[in-house]
Amino acid sequence: MKFIKKHLFSLIAVVTTLMATSVATSACYWSTYQPEEPKCLREK
């Protein structure tokens, strides 16, 4: 039983790590986009 639990938890850890990596990678594309600052917000 310990053998099954160990492998099950290892599999869950691998799957969640891959999911977190894919989400973080896709978020990086959005963070590099910076729209132009409106003229009314610029310091004079």
GROMACS .gro file of C-alpha atoms in nm:
model
   44
    1MET     CA    1   0.000   0.000   0.000
    2LYS     CA    2   0.285   0.241   0.075
    3PHE     CA    3   0.425   0.172  -0.271
    4ILE     CA    4   0.097   0.274  -0.437
    5LYS     CA    5   0.063   0.589  -0.225
    6LYS     CA    6   0.419   0.696  -0.299
    7HIS     CA    7   0.376   0.657  -0.673
    8LEU     CA    8   0.033   0.819  -0.670
    9PHE     CA    9   0.163   1.125  -0.485
   10SER     CA   10   0.463   1.142  -0.717
   11LEU     CA   11   0.233   1.136  -1.018
   12ILE     CA   12   0.015   1.410  -0.869
   13ALA     CA   13   0.324   1.621  -0.798
   14VAL     CA   14   0.446   1.584  -1.157
   15VAL     CA   15   0.106   1.669  -1.306
   16THR     CA   16   0.056   1.976  -1.087
   17THR     CA   17   0.410   2.096  -1.161
   18LEU     CA   18   0.347   2.068  -1.534
   19MET     CA   19   0.016   2.253  -1.498
   20ALA     CA   20   0.176   2.532  -1.296
   21THR     CA   21   0.457   2.565  -1.550
   22SER     CA   22   0.216   2.590  -1.841
   23VAL     CA   23   0.005   2.853  -1.664
   24ALA     CA   24   0.310   3.060  -1.566
   25THR     CA   25   0.451   3.043  -1.918
   26SER     CA   26   0.127   3.160  -2.076
   27ALA     CA   27   0.100   3.446  -1.824
   28CYS     CA   28   0.445   3.574  -1.917
   29TYR     CA   29   0.327   3.660  -2.269
   30TRP     CA   30   0.060   3.885  -2.126
   31SER     CA   31   0.291   4.060  -1.881
   32THR     CA   32   0.529   4.180  -2.154
   33TYR     CA   33   0.255   4.382  -2.324
   34GLN     CA   34   0.254   4.742  -2.210
   35PRO     CA   35   0.000   4.976  -2.368
   36GLU     CA   36   0.092   5.336  -2.435
   37GLU     CA   37   0.039   5.570  -2.142
   38PRO     CA   38  -0.249   5.816  -2.193
   39LYS     CA   39  -0.145   6.180  -2.234
   40CYS     CA   40  -0.358   6.292  -1.938
   41LEU     CA   41  -0.157   6.067  -1.702
   42ARG     CA   42   0.188   6.178  -1.812
   43GLU     CA   43   0.387   6.408  -1.585
   44LYS     CA   44   0.454   6.752  -1.726
   0.00000   0.00000   0.00000
